[in-house]
Short mmCIF file of C-alpha atoms in Angstrom, two decimals:
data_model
loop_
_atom_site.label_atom_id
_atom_site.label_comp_id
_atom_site.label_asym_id
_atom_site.label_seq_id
_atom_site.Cartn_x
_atom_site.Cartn_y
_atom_site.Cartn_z
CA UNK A 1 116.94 81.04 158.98
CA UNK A 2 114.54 78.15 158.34
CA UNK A 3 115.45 74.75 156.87
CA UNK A 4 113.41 73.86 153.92
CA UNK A 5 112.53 70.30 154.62
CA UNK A 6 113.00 67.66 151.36
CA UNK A 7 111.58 64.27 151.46
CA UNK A 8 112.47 61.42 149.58
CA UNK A 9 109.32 59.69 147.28
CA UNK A 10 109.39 56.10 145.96
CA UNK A 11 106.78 55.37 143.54
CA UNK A 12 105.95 51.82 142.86
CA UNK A 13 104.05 50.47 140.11
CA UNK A 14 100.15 50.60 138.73
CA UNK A 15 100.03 50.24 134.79
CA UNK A 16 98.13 52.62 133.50
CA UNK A 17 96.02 54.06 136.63
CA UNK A 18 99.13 54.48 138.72
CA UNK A 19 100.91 56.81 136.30
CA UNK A 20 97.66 58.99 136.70
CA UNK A 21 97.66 58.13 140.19
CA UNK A 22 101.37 58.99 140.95
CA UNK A 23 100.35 62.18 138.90
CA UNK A 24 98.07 63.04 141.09
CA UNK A 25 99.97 62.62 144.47
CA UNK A 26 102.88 64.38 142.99
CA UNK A 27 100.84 67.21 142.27
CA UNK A 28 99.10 67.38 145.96
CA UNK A 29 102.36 67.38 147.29
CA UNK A 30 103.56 70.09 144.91
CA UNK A 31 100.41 72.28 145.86
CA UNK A 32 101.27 71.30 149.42
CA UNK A 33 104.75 73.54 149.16
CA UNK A 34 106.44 69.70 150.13
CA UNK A 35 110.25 69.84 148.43
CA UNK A 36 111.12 66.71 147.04
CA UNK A 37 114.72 65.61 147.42
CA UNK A 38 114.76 62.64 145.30
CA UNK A 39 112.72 59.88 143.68
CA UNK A 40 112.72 56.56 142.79
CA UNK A 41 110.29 54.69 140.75
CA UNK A 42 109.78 51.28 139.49
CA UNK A 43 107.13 50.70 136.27
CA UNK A 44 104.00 53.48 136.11
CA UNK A 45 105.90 55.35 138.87
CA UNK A 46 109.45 55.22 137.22
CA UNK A 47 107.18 57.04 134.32
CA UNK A 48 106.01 59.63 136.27
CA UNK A 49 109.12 59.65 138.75
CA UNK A 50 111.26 60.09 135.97
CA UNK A 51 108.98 62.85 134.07
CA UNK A 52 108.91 64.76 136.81
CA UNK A 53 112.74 64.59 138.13
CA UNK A 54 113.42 65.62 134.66
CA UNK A 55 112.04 69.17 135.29
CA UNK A 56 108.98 68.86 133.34
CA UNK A 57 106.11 70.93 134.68
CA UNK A 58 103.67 68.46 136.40
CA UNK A 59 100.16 70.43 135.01
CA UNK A 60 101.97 70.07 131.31
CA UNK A 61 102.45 66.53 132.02
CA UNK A 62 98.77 65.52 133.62
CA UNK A 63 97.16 67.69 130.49
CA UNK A 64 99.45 65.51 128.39
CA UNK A 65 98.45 62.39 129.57
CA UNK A 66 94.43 63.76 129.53
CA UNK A 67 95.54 63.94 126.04
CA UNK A 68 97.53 60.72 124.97
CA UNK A 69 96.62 58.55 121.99
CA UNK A 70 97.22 54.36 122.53
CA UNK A 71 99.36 54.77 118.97
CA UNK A 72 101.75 57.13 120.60
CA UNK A 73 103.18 54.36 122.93
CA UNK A 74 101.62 51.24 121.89
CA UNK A 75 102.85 49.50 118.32
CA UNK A 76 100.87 45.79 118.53
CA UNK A 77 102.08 42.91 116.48
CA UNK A 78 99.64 42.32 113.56
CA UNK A 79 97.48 39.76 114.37
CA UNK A 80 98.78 37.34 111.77
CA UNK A 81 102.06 37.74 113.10
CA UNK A 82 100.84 36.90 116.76
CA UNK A 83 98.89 33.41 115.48
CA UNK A 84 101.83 33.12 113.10
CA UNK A 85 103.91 32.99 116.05
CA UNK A 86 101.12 31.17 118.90
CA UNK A 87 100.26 28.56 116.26
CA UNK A 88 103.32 27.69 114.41
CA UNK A 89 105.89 28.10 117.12
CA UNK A 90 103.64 27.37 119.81
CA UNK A 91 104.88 30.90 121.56
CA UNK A 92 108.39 30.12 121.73
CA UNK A 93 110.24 32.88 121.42
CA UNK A 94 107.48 35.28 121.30
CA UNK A 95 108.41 38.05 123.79
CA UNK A 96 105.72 40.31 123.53
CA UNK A 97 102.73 42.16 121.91
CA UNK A 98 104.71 45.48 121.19
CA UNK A 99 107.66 46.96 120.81
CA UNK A 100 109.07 49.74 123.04
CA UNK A 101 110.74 52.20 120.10
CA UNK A 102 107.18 54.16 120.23
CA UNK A 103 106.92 54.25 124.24
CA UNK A 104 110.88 55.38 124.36
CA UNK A 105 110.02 57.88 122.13
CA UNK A 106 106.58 59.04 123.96
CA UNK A 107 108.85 59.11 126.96
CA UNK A 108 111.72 61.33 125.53
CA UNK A 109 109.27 63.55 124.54
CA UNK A 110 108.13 64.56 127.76
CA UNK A 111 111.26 65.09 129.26
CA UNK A 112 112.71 68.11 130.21
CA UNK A 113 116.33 66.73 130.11
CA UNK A 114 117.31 63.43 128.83
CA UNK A 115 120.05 61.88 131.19
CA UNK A 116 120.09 61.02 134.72
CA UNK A 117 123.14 63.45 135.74
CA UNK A 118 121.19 66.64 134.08
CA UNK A 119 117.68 66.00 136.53
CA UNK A 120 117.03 68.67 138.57
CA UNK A 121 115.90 65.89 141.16
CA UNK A 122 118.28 62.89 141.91
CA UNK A 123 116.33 59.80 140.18
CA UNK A 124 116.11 55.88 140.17
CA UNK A 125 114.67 53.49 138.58
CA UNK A 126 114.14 49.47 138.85
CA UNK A 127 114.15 47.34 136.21
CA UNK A 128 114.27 43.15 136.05
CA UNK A 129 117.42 42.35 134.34
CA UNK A 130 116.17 39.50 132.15
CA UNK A 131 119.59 38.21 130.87
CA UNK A 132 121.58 38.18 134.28
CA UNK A 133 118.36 37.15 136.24
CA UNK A 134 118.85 39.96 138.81
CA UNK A 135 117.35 43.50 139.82
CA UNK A 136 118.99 46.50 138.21
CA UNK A 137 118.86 50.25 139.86
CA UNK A 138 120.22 52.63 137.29
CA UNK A 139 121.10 56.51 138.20
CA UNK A 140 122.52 57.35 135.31
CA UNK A 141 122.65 57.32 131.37
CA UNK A 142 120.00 58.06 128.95
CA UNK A 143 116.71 58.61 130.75
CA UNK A 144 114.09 56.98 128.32
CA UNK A 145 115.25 53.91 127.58
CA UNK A 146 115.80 53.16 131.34
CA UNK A 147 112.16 54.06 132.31
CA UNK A 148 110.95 52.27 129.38
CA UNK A 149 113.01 49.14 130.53
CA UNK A 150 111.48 49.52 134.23
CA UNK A 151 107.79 49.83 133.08
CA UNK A 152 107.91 46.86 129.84
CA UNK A 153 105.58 44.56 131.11
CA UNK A 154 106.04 41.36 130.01
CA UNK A 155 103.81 39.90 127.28
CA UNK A 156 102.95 43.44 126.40
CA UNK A 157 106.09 44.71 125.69
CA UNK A 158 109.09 43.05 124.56
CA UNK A 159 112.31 43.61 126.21
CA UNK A 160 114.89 46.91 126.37
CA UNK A 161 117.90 46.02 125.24
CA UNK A 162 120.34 48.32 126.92
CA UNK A 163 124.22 47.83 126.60
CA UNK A 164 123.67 44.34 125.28
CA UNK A 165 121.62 42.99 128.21
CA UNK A 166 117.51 43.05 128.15
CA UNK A 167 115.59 44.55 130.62
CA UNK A 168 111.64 43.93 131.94
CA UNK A 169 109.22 45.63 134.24
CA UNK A 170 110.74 46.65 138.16
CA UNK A 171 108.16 44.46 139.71
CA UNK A 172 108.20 41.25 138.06
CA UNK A 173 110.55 38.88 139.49
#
């Protein structure tokens, strides 16, 4: 009997062209018969990692994304309230251009299953832990919030705030 060989795939980060480029190679490898065993992801490829360890179908999510409107994970600040907050308070405080409520919501959306323990594929993903200053890997819990938190750029997005700590993008320091 032959042994179906799994790899392991780590997807880093990109913004916006490396979820369609993580799309892409998870696709080729799909169309290549190559099993994946389990995934990790930090940012754009937490995103896509996590989409795909959910169980969604991988053609449903690239015609999705060919689809996507800005407004559907991207609430800016008016622009009042951003010179309101540059001008008057000189930035302090100001933790960035959008909230993540829509994104968490885009995310949870396009996911098959919405925890870590329910994924068809074992899944990670990075995020900065803003208020203990560290790295954080989660594996388990609610799914969207925790991709969210890995791919919040800062300035862009403000901070997830899950189980009373705030979380930022995997890569930034």
């Amino acid at each position: 009997m032959a042994k179906t060989k799994k790899i392991g795939v780590v997807l880093s980060s990109g913004g916006g062209r490396g979820v369609f480029a993580h799309t892409g190679f998870l696709l080729a490898l799909e169309q290549m018969g190559i099993e994946i065993g389990a995934i990790a992801g930090c940012s754009a490829g937490a995103l896509v990692g996590g989409v795909y360890a959910s169980g969604t179908d991988l053609q449903q999510w690239a015609e999705r994304l060919a689809s996507v409107e800005t407004r559907e994970y991207w609430t800016p600040d008016s622009w009042s309230r951003f010179i309101w907050q540059m001008a008057v308070h000189k930035g302090r405080g100001y933790t960035g251009i959008s909230g993540s409520s829509a994104a968490i919501d885009f995310i949870r959306n396009n996911l098959a299953t919405q925890t870590f323990e329910t994924c068809p594929i074992p899944f990670y993903s990075l995020a900065t832990n803003l208020t203990q200053g560290s790295k954080t890997l989660f594996s388990s819990g609610d799914l969207a919030p925790r991709i969210m938190a890995s791919a919040a750029m800062p300035v862009l997005y403000r901070p997830v705030e899950i189980d009373g700590e705030l979380f930022s993008d995997g890569a930034t320091i």
